[in-house]
Amino acid sequence: MKRLFRPFLVCLATLALALPACQRPEEPAPPADLLPREKMVRLLTDIHLLEAQVENSRLTPDSARALYLAQHKDLLWRAEVSDSAFQRSYRYYAIHGKDLDEIYGAVIDTLERRERRFGPVTARPPYR
């Protein structure tokens, strides 16, 4: 009886060790059109500046959204990047949290350098 039970235990132990390895998520492959980090930093910096400009434009929400979408599309066109390539690249870097942290660290540094160079943006007084 012990002889029949031992192979069963060996198979069960092997299966117990192999199953967790099979359940680990695989590392997603980078998209073929992955944007380099430097280009992502430039694009994200420009996108955040665009968002700030639109927010300070005092347009109605619908008009502000339309302006943002048009300017965003123009920004990507000038950078020769498709919206889908930008989205895929952003998603890839977001999955790798450390990569996105480094990219946004560079974005923040870039924005801080621009603020030191050009001075802080003054807020406009609201309409009365």
Rosetta silent file (secondary structure, phi, psi, omega in degrees, C-alpha in Angstrom):
SEQUENCE: MKRLFRPFLVCLATLALALPACQRPEEPAPPADLLPREKMVRLLTDIHLLEAQVENSRLTPDSARALYLAQHKDLLWRAEVSDSAFQRSYRYYAIHGKDLDEIYGAVIDTLERRERRFGPVTARPPYR
SCORE:     score description
SCORE:     0.000 S_00000001
   1 L     0.000  -40.217  179.858    0.000    0.000    0.000 S_00000001
   2 H   -63.780  -34.706  179.793    2.847    2.380    0.837 S_00000001
   3 H   -65.143  -35.267  178.576    4.372    1.766   -2.590 S_00000001
   4 H   -77.001  -31.631 -176.740    1.194    2.856   -4.333 S_00000001
   5 H   -78.007  -33.380 -177.364    0.708    5.870   -2.083 S_00000001
   6 H   -62.144  -48.769  177.755    4.257    7.282   -2.427 S_00000001
   7 H   -60.912  -34.935  177.273    4.064    8.014   -6.223 S_00000001
   8 H   -62.115  -44.229  178.315    0.710    9.658   -5.637 S_00000001
   9 H   -64.826  -39.274  178.683    2.260   11.942   -2.994 S_00000001
  10 H   -63.362  -45.080  178.177    5.191   12.776   -5.282 S_00000001
  11 H   -63.593  -41.875  179.835    2.811   13.701   -8.099 S_00000001
  12 H   -64.600  -42.193  178.423    0.659   15.753   -5.745 S_00000001
  13 H   -65.089  -41.238  178.168    3.695   17.610   -4.343 S_00000001
  14 H   -63.137  -43.473  178.509    4.979   18.321   -7.862 S_00000001
  15 H   -63.651  -40.832  179.538    1.590   19.614   -8.905 S_00000001
  16 H   -64.494  -33.531  178.289    1.345   21.797   -5.796 S_00000001
  17 H   -79.578  -30.689 -176.237    4.709   23.373   -6.604 S_00000001
  18 H   -81.101  -32.825 -176.147    3.983   23.798  -10.324 S_00000001
  19 H   -61.617  -45.563  178.720    0.541   25.408  -10.085 S_00000001
  20 H   -61.061  -32.797  178.198    1.616   28.697   -8.463 S_00000001
  21 H   -66.713  -33.232  179.667    4.238   29.154  -11.172 S_00000001
  22 H   -74.082  -24.600 -175.584    1.549   28.766  -13.834 S_00000001
  23 H   -87.797   -7.162  179.473   -0.688   31.349  -12.196 S_00000001
  24 L   -69.158  135.622  178.215    1.863   34.167  -12.219 S_00000001
  25 L   -68.631  140.576  179.208    0.957   36.860  -14.701 S_00000001
  26 L   -78.679  152.032  177.032    3.346   37.048  -17.592 S_00000001
  27 L   -68.711  121.257 -179.306    5.278   40.199  -18.277 S_00000001
  28 L   -66.951  140.298  178.662    3.402   42.002  -21.058 S_00000001
  29 L   -72.922  142.399  177.782    5.459   42.543  -24.168 S_00000001
  30 L   -65.549  144.615  178.489    6.100   46.180  -25.040 S_00000001
  31 L   -64.279  153.693 -178.364    3.997   47.421  -27.936 S_00000001
  32 L   -61.258  -31.945 -178.016    5.752   47.639  -31.288 S_00000001
  33 L  -104.106   34.184 -179.599    5.224   51.400  -31.354 S_00000001
  34 L   -60.617  128.046  178.539    6.306   52.050  -27.743 S_00000001
  35 L   -77.756  139.070  176.557    7.313   55.679  -27.305 S_00000001
  36 L   -63.435  155.270 -177.745   10.715   56.259  -25.722 S_00000001
  37 H   -56.331  -41.772 -177.774   10.671   57.663  -22.194 S_00000001
  38 H   -60.723  -40.386  179.284   12.103   61.016  -23.305 S_00000001
  39 H   -69.665  -37.701  177.003    9.284   61.488  -25.810 S_00000001
  40 H   -62.947  -40.020  178.774    6.706   60.482  -23.188 S_00000001
  41 H   -61.424  -47.186  179.978    8.166   63.086  -20.808 S_00000001
  42 H   -62.004  -45.771 -178.896    7.895   65.811  -23.458 S_00000001
  43 H   -64.442  -45.910 -178.986    4.360   64.810  -24.437 S_00000001
  44 H   -65.803  -35.450  175.982    3.089   64.528  -20.865 S_00000001
  45 H   -62.227  -47.828  179.564    4.658   67.883  -19.983 S_00000001
  46 H   -64.856  -37.312  179.413    2.929   69.529  -22.937 S_00000001
  47 H   -65.697  -41.867  179.289   -0.357   67.773  -22.140 S_00000001
  48 H   -68.288  -35.364  174.312   -0.316   69.000  -18.535 S_00000001
  49 H   -65.866  -40.212  176.560    0.447   72.546  -19.695 S_00000001
  50 H   -61.316  -44.291  178.087   -2.425   72.282  -22.170 S_00000001
  51 H   -59.257  -42.383  179.795   -4.761   71.128  -19.408 S_00000001
  52 H   -65.009  -40.899  179.316   -3.754   74.107  -17.262 S_00000001
  53 H   -63.854  -42.289 -179.316   -4.312   76.526  -20.141 S_00000001
  54 H   -67.341  -40.276  178.434   -7.759   75.110  -20.869 S_00000001
  55 H   -62.008  -35.065 -179.193   -8.712   75.210  -17.180 S_00000001
  56 L   -87.088    3.278 -176.260   -7.721   78.879  -17.024 S_00000001
  57 L   -79.976  -11.677 -179.852   -9.571   79.760  -20.229 S_00000001
  58 L    60.002   30.775  176.363  -12.891   80.383  -18.436 S_00000001
  59 L   -86.928  162.136  173.827  -14.804   78.516  -21.109 S_00000001
  60 L   -65.394  156.635 -177.724  -17.940   76.541  -20.453 S_00000001
  61 H   -54.531  -41.617 -179.806  -17.217   72.869  -19.697 S_00000001
  62 H   -65.594  -43.210  179.541  -18.369   71.714  -23.152 S_00000001
  63 H   -67.534  -39.341  179.039  -16.299   74.335  -24.947 S_00000001
  64 H   -63.295  -41.462  178.477  -13.286   73.651  -22.743 S_00000001
  65 H   -64.675  -43.429  179.071  -13.507   69.937  -23.504 S_00000001
  66 H   -62.524  -42.506  178.420  -13.790   70.573  -27.241 S_00000001
  67 H   -62.831  -46.161 -179.334  -10.810   72.946  -27.112 S_00000001
  68 H   -60.019  -48.105 -177.826   -8.755   70.443  -25.108 S_00000001
  69 H   -62.042  -40.672  179.039   -9.520   67.552  -27.462 S_00000001
  70 H   -66.226  -44.613 -179.787   -8.649   69.628  -30.541 S_00000001
  71 H   -68.150  -36.546  177.825   -5.421   70.915  -28.989 S_00000001
  72 H   -63.055  -44.888  178.599   -4.509   67.434  -27.715 S_00000001
  73 H   -61.863  -42.161  178.853   -4.975   66.015  -31.207 S_00000001
  74 H   -65.019  -41.211  179.528   -2.832   68.825  -32.656 S_00000001
  75 H   -60.531  -46.157  178.976   -0.133   68.261  -30.045 S_00000001
  76 H   -66.189  -38.008  179.149    0.104   64.553  -30.919 S_00000001
  77 H   -63.249  -44.080  178.665    0.059   65.351  -34.652 S_00000001
  78 H   -64.431  -31.315  178.660    2.984   67.786  -34.271 S_00000001
  79 L   -83.910   -2.356 -179.096    4.895   65.131  -32.310 S_00000001
  80 L    58.345   47.343 -179.882    4.107   62.616  -35.080 S_00000001
  81 L  -129.312  132.248  176.150    2.457   60.235  -32.608 S_00000001
  82 L   -79.010  155.356  179.257   -0.902   58.564  -33.068 S_00000001
  83 H   -61.867  -39.407 -179.284   -3.380   58.695  -30.220 S_00000001
  84 H   -67.173  -37.612  177.419   -3.456   54.900  -30.077 S_00000001
  85 H   -65.789  -39.249  177.762    0.367   54.683  -29.868 S_00000001
  86 H   -63.924  -45.092 -179.505    0.330   57.224  -27.043 S_00000001
  87 H   -63.907  -43.238  179.215   -2.401   55.304  -25.190 S_00000001
  88 H   -63.752  -41.734  179.882   -0.626   51.945  -25.636 S_00000001
  89 H   -65.117  -43.903 -179.905    2.669   53.435  -24.447 S_00000001
  90 H   -61.773  -43.989  179.389    1.022   55.084  -21.442 S_00000001
  91 H   -62.412  -42.476  179.281   -0.700   51.812  -20.531 S_00000001
  92 H   -61.673  -46.900  179.964    2.563   49.873  -20.862 S_00000001
  93 H   -67.872  -31.589  179.261    4.442   52.322  -18.629 S_00000001
  94 H   -68.290  -35.431  177.214    1.529   52.366  -16.160 S_00000001
  95 H   -63.448  -35.104  177.101    1.700   48.585  -15.788 S_00000001
  96 L   -96.515   82.118 -173.315    5.348   49.066  -14.850 S_00000001
  97 H   -50.203  -38.379 -179.294    4.686   51.470  -11.980 S_00000001
  98 H   -63.832  -39.261  179.077    8.345   52.243  -11.426 S_00000001
  99 H   -63.089  -45.505 -179.151    8.714   53.346  -15.051 S_00000001
 100 H   -66.988  -35.567  175.856    5.739   55.679  -14.844 S_00000001
 101 H   -61.169  -42.608  178.904    7.026   57.092  -11.539 S_00000001
 102 H   -65.975  -40.314  179.376   10.343   57.901  -13.212 S_00000001
 103 H   -63.637  -47.483 -179.306    8.593   59.473  -16.199 S_00000001
 104 H   -69.923  -27.603  172.736    6.394   61.653  -13.997 S_00000001
 105 H   -61.319  -41.996  178.021    9.412   62.569  -11.865 S_00000001
 106 H   -68.773  -36.514  177.225   11.002   63.937  -15.045 S_00000001
 107 H   -62.218  -45.907  179.989    7.744   65.709  -15.992 S_00000001
 108 H   -62.800  -43.228  177.735    7.619   67.423  -12.596 S_00000001
 109 H   -60.470  -42.219  179.506   11.272   68.441  -12.883 S_00000001
 110 H   -63.525  -44.789  179.710   10.623   69.874  -16.349 S_00000001
 111 H   -65.536  -38.212  177.963    7.598   71.841  -15.172 S_00000001
 112 H   -66.063  -39.120  176.692    9.517   73.175  -12.158 S_00000001
 113 H   -63.479  -41.764  178.488   12.395   74.305  -14.418 S_00000001
 114 H   -64.163  -39.254  179.560    9.932   76.093  -16.708 S_00000001
 115 H   -66.063  -41.228  177.467    8.308   77.790  -13.739 S_00000001
 116 H   -64.533  -37.582 -177.746   11.683   79.000  -12.440 S_00000001
 117 H   -72.219  -44.688 -174.349   12.619   80.227  -15.895 S_00000001
 118 H  -102.783   -8.656 -178.247    9.365   81.976  -16.774 S_00000001
 119 L    89.341  161.390 -179.387    7.945   82.653  -13.310 S_00000001
 120 L   -68.799  150.538  176.832    4.761   81.323  -11.737 S_00000001
 121 L   -78.703  127.283  179.502    1.547   81.593  -13.641 S_00000001
 122 L   -87.210  138.533  179.455   -0.708   84.172  -12.060 S_00000001
 123 L   -78.459  140.683  177.422   -4.310   83.239  -11.635 S_00000001
 124 L   -80.771  145.231  176.607   -6.888   85.464  -13.255 S_00000001
 125 L   -69.142  144.564 -179.307   -9.562   86.917  -11.011 S_00000001
 126 L   -69.222  158.156  175.642  -12.946   85.269  -11.492 S_00000001
 127 L   -64.737  148.556  176.815  -15.767   87.053  -13.273 S_00000001
 128 L  -125.516    0.000    0.000  -18.130   88.991  -11.082 S_00000001
